[in-house]
PDB file of C-alpha atoms and ligand atoms in Angstrom:
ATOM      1  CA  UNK N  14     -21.049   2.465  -0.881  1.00 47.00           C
ATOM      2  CA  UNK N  15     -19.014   4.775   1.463  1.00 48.00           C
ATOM      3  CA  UNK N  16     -20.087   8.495   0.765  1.00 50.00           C
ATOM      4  CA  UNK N  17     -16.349   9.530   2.414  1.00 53.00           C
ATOM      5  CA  UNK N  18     -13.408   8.051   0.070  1.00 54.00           C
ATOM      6  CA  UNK N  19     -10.537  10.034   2.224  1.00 60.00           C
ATOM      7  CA  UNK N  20      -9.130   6.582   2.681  1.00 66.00           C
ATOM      8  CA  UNK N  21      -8.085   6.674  -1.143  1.00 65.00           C
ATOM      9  CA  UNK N  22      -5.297   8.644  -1.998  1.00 66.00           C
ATOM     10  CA  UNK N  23      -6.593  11.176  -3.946  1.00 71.00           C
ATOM     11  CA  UNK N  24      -5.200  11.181  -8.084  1.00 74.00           C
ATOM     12  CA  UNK N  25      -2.417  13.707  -8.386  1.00 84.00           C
ATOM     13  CA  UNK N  26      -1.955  15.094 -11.760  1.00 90.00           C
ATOM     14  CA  UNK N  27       1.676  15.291 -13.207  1.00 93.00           C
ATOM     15  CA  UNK N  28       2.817  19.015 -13.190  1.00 96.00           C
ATOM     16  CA  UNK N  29       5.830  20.934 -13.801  1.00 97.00           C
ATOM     17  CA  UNK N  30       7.948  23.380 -11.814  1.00 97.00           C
ATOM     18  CA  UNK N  31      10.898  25.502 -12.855  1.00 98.00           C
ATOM     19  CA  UNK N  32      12.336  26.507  -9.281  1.00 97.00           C
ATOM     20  CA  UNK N  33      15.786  27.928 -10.666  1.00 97.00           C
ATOM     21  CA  UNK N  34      17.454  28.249 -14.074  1.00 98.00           C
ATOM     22  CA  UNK N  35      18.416  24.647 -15.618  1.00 98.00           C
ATOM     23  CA  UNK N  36      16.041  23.022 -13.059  1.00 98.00           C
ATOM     24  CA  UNK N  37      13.224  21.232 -13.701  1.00 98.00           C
ATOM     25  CA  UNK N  38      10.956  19.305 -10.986  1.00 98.00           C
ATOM     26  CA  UNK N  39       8.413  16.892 -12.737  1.00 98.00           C
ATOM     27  CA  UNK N  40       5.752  16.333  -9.378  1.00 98.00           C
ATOM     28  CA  UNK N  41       4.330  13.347  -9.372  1.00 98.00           C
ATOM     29  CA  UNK N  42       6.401  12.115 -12.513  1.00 98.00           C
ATOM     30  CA  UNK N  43       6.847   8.445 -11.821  1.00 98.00           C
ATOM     31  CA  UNK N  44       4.174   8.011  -9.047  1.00 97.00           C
ATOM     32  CA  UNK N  45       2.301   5.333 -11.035  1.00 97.00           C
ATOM     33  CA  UNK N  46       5.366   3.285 -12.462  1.00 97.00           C
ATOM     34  CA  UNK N  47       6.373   3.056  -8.675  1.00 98.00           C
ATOM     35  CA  UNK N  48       5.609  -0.553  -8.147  1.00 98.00           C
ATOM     36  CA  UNK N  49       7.884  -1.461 -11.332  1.00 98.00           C
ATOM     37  CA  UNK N  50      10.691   1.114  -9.684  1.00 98.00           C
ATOM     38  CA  UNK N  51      10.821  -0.870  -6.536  1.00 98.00           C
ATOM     39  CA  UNK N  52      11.069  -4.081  -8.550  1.00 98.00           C
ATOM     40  CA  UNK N  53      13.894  -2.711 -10.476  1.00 98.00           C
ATOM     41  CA  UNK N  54      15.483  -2.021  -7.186  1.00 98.00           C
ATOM     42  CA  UNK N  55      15.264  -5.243  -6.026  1.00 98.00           C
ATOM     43  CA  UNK N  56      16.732  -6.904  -9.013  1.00 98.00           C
ATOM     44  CA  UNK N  57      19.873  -4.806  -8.771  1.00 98.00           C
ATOM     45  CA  UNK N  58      19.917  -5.105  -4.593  1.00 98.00           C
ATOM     46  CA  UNK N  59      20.194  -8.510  -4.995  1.00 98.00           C
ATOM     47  CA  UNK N  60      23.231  -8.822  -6.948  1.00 98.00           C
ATOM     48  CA  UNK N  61      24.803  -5.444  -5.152  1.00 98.00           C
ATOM     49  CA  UNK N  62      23.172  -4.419  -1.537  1.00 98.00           C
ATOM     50  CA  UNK N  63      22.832  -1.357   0.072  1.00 98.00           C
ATOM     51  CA  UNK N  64      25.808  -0.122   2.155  1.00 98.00           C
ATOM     52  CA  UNK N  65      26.781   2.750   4.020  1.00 98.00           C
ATOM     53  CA  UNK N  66      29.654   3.773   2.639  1.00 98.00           C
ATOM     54  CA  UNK N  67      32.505   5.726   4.596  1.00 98.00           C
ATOM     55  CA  UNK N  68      33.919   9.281   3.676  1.00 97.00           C
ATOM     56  CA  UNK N  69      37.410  10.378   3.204  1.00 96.00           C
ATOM     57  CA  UNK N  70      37.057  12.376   6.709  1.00 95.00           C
ATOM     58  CA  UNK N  71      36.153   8.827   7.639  1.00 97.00           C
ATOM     59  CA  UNK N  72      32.690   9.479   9.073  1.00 97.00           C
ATOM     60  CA  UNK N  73      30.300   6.967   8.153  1.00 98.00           C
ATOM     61  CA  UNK N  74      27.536   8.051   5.728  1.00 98.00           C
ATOM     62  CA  UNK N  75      23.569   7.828   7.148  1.00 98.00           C
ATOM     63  CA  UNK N  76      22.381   7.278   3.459  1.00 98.00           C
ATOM     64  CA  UNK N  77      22.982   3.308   2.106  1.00 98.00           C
ATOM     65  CA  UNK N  78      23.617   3.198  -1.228  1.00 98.00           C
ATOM     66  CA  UNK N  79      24.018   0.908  -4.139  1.00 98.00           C
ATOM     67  CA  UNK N  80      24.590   1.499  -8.108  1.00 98.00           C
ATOM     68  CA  UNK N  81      23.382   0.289 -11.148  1.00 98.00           C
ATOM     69  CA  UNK N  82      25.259   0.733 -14.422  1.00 98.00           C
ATOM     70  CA  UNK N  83      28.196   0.484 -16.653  1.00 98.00           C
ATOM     71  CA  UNK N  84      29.776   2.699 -13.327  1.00 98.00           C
ATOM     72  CA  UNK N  85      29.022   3.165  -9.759  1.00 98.00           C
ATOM     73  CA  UNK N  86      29.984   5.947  -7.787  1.00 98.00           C
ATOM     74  CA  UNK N  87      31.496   4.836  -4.354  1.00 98.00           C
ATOM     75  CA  UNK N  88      33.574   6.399  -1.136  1.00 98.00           C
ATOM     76  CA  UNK N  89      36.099   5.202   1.083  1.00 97.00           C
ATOM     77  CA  UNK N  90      38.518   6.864   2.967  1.00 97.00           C
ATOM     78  CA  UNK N  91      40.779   7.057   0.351  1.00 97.00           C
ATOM     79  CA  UNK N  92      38.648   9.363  -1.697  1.00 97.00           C
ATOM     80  CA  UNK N  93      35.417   9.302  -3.740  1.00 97.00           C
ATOM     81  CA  UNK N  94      35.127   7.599  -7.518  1.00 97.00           C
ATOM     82  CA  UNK N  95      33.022   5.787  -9.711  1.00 98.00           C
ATOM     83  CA  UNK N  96      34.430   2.191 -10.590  1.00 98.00           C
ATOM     84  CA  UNK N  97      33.012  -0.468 -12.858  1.00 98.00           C
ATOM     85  CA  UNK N  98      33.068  -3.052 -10.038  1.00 98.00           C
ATOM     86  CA  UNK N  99      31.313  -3.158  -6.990  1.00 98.00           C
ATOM     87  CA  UNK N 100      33.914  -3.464  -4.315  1.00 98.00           C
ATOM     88  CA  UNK N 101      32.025  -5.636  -2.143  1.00 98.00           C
ATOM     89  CA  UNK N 102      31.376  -8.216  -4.516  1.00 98.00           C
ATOM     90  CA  UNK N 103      34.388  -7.582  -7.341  1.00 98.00           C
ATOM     91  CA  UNK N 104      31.728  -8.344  -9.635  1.00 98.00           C
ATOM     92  CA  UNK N 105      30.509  -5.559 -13.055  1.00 98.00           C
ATOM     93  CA  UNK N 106      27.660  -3.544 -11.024  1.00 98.00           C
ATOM     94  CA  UNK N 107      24.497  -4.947 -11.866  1.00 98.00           C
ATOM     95  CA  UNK N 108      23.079  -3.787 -15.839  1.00 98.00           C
ATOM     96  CA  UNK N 109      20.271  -0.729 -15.489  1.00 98.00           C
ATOM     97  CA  UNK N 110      17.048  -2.488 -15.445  1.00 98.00           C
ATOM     98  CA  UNK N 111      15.219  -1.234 -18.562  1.00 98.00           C
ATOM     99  CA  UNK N 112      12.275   0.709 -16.404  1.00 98.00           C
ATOM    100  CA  UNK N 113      15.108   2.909 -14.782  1.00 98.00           C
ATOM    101  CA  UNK N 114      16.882   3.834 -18.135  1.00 98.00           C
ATOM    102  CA  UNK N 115      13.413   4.650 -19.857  1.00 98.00           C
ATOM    103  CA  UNK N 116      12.452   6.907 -16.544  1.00 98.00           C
ATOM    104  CA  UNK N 117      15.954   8.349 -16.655  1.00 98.00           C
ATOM    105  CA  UNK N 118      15.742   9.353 -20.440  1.00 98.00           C
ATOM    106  CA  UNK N 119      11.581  10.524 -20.058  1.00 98.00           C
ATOM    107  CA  UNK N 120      12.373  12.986 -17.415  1.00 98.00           C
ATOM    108  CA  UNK N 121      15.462  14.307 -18.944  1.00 98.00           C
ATOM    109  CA  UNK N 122      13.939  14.664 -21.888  1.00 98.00           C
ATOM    110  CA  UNK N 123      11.032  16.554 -19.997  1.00 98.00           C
ATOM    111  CA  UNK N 124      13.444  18.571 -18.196  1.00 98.00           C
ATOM    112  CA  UNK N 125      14.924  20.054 -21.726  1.00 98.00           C
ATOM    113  CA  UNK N 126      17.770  17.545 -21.982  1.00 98.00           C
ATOM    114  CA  UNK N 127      16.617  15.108 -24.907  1.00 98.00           C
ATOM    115  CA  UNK N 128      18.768  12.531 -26.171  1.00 97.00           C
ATOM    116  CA  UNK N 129      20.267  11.195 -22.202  1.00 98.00           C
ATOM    117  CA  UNK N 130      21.709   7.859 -21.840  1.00 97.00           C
ATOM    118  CA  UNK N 131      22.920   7.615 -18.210  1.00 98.00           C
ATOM    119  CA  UNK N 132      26.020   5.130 -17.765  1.00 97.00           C
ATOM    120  CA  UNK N 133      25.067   5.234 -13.739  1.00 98.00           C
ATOM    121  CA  UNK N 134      22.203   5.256 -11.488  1.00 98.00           C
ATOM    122  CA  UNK N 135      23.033   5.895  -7.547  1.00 98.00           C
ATOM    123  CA  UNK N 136      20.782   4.431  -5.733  1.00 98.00           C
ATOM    124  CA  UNK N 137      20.303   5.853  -2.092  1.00 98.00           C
ATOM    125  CA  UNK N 138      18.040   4.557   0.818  1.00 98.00           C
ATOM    126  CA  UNK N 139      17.388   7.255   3.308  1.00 98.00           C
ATOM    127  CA  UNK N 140      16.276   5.561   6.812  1.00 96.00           C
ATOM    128  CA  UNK N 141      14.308   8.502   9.288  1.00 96.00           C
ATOM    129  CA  UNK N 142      16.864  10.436  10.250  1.00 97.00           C
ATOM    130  CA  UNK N 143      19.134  10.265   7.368  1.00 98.00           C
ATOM    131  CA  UNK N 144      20.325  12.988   5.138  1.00 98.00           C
ATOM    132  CA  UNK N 145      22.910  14.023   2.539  1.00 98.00           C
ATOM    133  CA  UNK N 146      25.069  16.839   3.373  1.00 96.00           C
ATOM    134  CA  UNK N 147      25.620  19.932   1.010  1.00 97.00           C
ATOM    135  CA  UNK N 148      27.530  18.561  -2.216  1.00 97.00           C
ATOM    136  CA  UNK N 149      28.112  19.069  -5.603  1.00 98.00           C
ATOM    137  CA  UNK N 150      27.857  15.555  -8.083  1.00 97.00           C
ATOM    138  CA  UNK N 151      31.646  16.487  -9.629  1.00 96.00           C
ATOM    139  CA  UNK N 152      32.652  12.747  -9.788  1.00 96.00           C
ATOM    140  CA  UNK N 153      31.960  12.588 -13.450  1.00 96.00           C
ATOM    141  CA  UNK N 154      33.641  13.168 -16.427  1.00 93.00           C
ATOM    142  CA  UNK N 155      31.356  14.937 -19.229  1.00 95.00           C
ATOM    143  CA  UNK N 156      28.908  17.413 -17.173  1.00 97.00           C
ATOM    144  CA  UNK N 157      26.950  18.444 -20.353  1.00 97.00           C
ATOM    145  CA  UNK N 158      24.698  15.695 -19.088  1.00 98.00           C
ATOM    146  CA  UNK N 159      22.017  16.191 -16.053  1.00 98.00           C
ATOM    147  CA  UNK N 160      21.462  14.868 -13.212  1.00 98.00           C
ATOM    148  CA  UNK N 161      17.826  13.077 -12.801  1.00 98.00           C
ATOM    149  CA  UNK N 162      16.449  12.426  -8.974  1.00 98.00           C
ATOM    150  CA  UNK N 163      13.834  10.407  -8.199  1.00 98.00           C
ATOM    151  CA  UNK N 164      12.083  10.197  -4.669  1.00 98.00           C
ATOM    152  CA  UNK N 165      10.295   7.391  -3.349  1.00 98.00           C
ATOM    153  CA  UNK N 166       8.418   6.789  -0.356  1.00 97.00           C
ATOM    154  CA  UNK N 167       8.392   9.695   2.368  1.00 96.00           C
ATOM    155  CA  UNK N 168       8.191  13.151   1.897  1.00 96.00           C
ATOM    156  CA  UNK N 169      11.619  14.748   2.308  1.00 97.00           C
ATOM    157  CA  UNK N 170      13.187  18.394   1.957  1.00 98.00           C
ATOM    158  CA  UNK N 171      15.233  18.828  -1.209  1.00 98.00           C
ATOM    159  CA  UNK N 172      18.275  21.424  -0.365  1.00 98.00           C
ATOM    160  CA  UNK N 173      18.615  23.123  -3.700  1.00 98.00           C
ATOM    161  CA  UNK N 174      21.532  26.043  -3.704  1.00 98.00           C
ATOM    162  CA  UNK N 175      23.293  27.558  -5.990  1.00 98.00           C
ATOM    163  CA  UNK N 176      26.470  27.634  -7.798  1.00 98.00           C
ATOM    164  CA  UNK N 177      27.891  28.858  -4.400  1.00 97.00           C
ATOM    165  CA  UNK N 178      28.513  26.696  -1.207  1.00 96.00           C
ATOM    166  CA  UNK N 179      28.159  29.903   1.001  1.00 96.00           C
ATOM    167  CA  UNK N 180      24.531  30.966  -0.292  1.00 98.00           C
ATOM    168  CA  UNK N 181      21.493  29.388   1.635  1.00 98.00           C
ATOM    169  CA  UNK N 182      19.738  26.442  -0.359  1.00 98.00           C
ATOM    170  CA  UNK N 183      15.842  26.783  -0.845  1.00 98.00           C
ATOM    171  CA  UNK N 184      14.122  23.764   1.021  1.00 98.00           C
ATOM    172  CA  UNK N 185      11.849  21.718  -1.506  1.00 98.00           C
ATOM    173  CA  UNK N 186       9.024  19.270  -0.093  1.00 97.00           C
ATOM    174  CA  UNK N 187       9.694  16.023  -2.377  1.00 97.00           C
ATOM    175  CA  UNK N 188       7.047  13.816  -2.467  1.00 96.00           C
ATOM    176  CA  UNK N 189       6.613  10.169  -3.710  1.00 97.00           C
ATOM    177  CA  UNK N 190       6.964   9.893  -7.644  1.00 98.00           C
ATOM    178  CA  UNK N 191       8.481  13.311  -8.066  1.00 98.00           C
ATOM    179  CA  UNK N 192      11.353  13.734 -10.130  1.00 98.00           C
ATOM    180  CA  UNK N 193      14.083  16.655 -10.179  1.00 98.00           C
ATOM    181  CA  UNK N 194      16.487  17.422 -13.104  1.00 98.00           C
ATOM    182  CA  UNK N 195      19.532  19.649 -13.474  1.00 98.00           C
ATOM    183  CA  UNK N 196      21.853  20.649 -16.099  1.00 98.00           C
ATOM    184  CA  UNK N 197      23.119  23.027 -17.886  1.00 98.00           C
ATOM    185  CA  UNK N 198      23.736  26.191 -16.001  1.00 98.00           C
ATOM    186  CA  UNK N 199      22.582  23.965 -13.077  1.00 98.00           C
ATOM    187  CA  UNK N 200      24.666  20.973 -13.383  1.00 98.00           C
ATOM    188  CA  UNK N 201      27.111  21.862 -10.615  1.00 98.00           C
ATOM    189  CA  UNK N 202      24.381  23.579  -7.724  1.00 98.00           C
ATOM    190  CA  UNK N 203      25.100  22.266  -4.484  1.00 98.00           C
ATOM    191  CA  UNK N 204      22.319  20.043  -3.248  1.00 98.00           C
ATOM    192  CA  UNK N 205      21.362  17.415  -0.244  1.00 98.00           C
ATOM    193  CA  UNK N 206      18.979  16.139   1.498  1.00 98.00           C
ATOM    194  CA  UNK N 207      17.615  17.409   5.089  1.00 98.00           C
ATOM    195  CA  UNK N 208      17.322  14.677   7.873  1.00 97.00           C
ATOM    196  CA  UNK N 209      13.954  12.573   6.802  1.00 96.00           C
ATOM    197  CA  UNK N 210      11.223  12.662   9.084  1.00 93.00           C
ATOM    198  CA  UNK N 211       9.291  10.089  10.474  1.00 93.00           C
ATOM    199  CA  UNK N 212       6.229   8.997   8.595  1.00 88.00           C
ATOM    200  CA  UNK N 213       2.733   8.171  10.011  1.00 75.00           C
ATOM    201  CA  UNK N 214       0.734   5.006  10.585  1.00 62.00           C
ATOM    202  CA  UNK N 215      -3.261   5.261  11.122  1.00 55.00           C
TER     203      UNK N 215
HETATM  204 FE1  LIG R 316      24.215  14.632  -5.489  1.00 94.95          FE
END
């Protein structure tokens, strides 16, 4: 047997983080239900692909996105909105696979919002290079629910600000299987996404 494992990613124990009032990041939340994520993702790609959608401004995003749920939220350069069909198909947006509603309602419960039954799940597929600019989620109707994030696959640099567009956002390393939720005196922070780096290969 090989004395030097380094190969083998190491186990990384589930731990919590509080970096701001009303946020919670759950590291390594959903690392080992990954495989069953992806799967998920496929079911509901197949039925509605990733797109990159275009802004009012008319710029085209760098993100691709699709949406699973009774809603999706979608731009064009009429505005943004969440609809109940997906405009490239006219078809109901596919029906949340079961493994992202139970992840959605375990990490909001872990984040101190028990009870959470999303109606959407955005789906967004960062390429190297890609980001999110500076937003606020203000799209939806009732915001005594959170927001849950989930990151998988490359390490990336959470942007979490405040309450104010103006103030500087803290940069946040996300890593594979971590989860972020917000709510409450959080639920309308501005937030993105820095560019994503590229990975490695050995
Ligand atoms: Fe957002």
């Amino acid at each position: 047997m090989h004395a030097d494992n380094s190969l083998w990613p190491e186990p990384i124990e589930p731990t919590t983080e509080h970096p701001a009032e009303g946020v919670t990041l759950l590291r390594a939340f959903c690392r080992d239900e990954a495989p069953r994520i992806y799967e998920a993702i496929q079911e509901v790609e197949a039925r509605s692909s990733f797109r990159q959608m275009v802004v009012p401004g008319g710029h085209t995003m760098s993100v691709a996105m699709t949406n699973t749920g009774e809603v999706g939220w979608t731009t064009d350069r009429t505005g943004y909105r969440y609809t109940s069909a997906d405009p490239l198909t006219g078809a109901p947006w596919p029906a949340m696979p079961g493994t992202l509603l139970s992840l959605a309602q375990r990490a909001a419960e872990a984040g101190g919002f028990p009870g959470f039954t999303p109606n959407n799940c955005l789906i967004n597929r960062y390429s190297v290079g890609a980001r999110l600019s500076l937003h606020q989620d203000k799209n939806e109707l009732d915001y005594s629910h959170p927001i849950v994030s989930v990151s998988l696959g490359l390490p990336a640099t959470f942007l979490l600000g405040t309450l104010r567009r103006t103030d500087t956002p803290r940069r946040i390393r996300i890593e594979h299987g971590d989860v972020l939720v917000w709510g409450g005196p959080a639920r309308l922070i501005y937030h993105g996404v820095a560019p994503v780096p590229a990975g490695f290969t050995r």
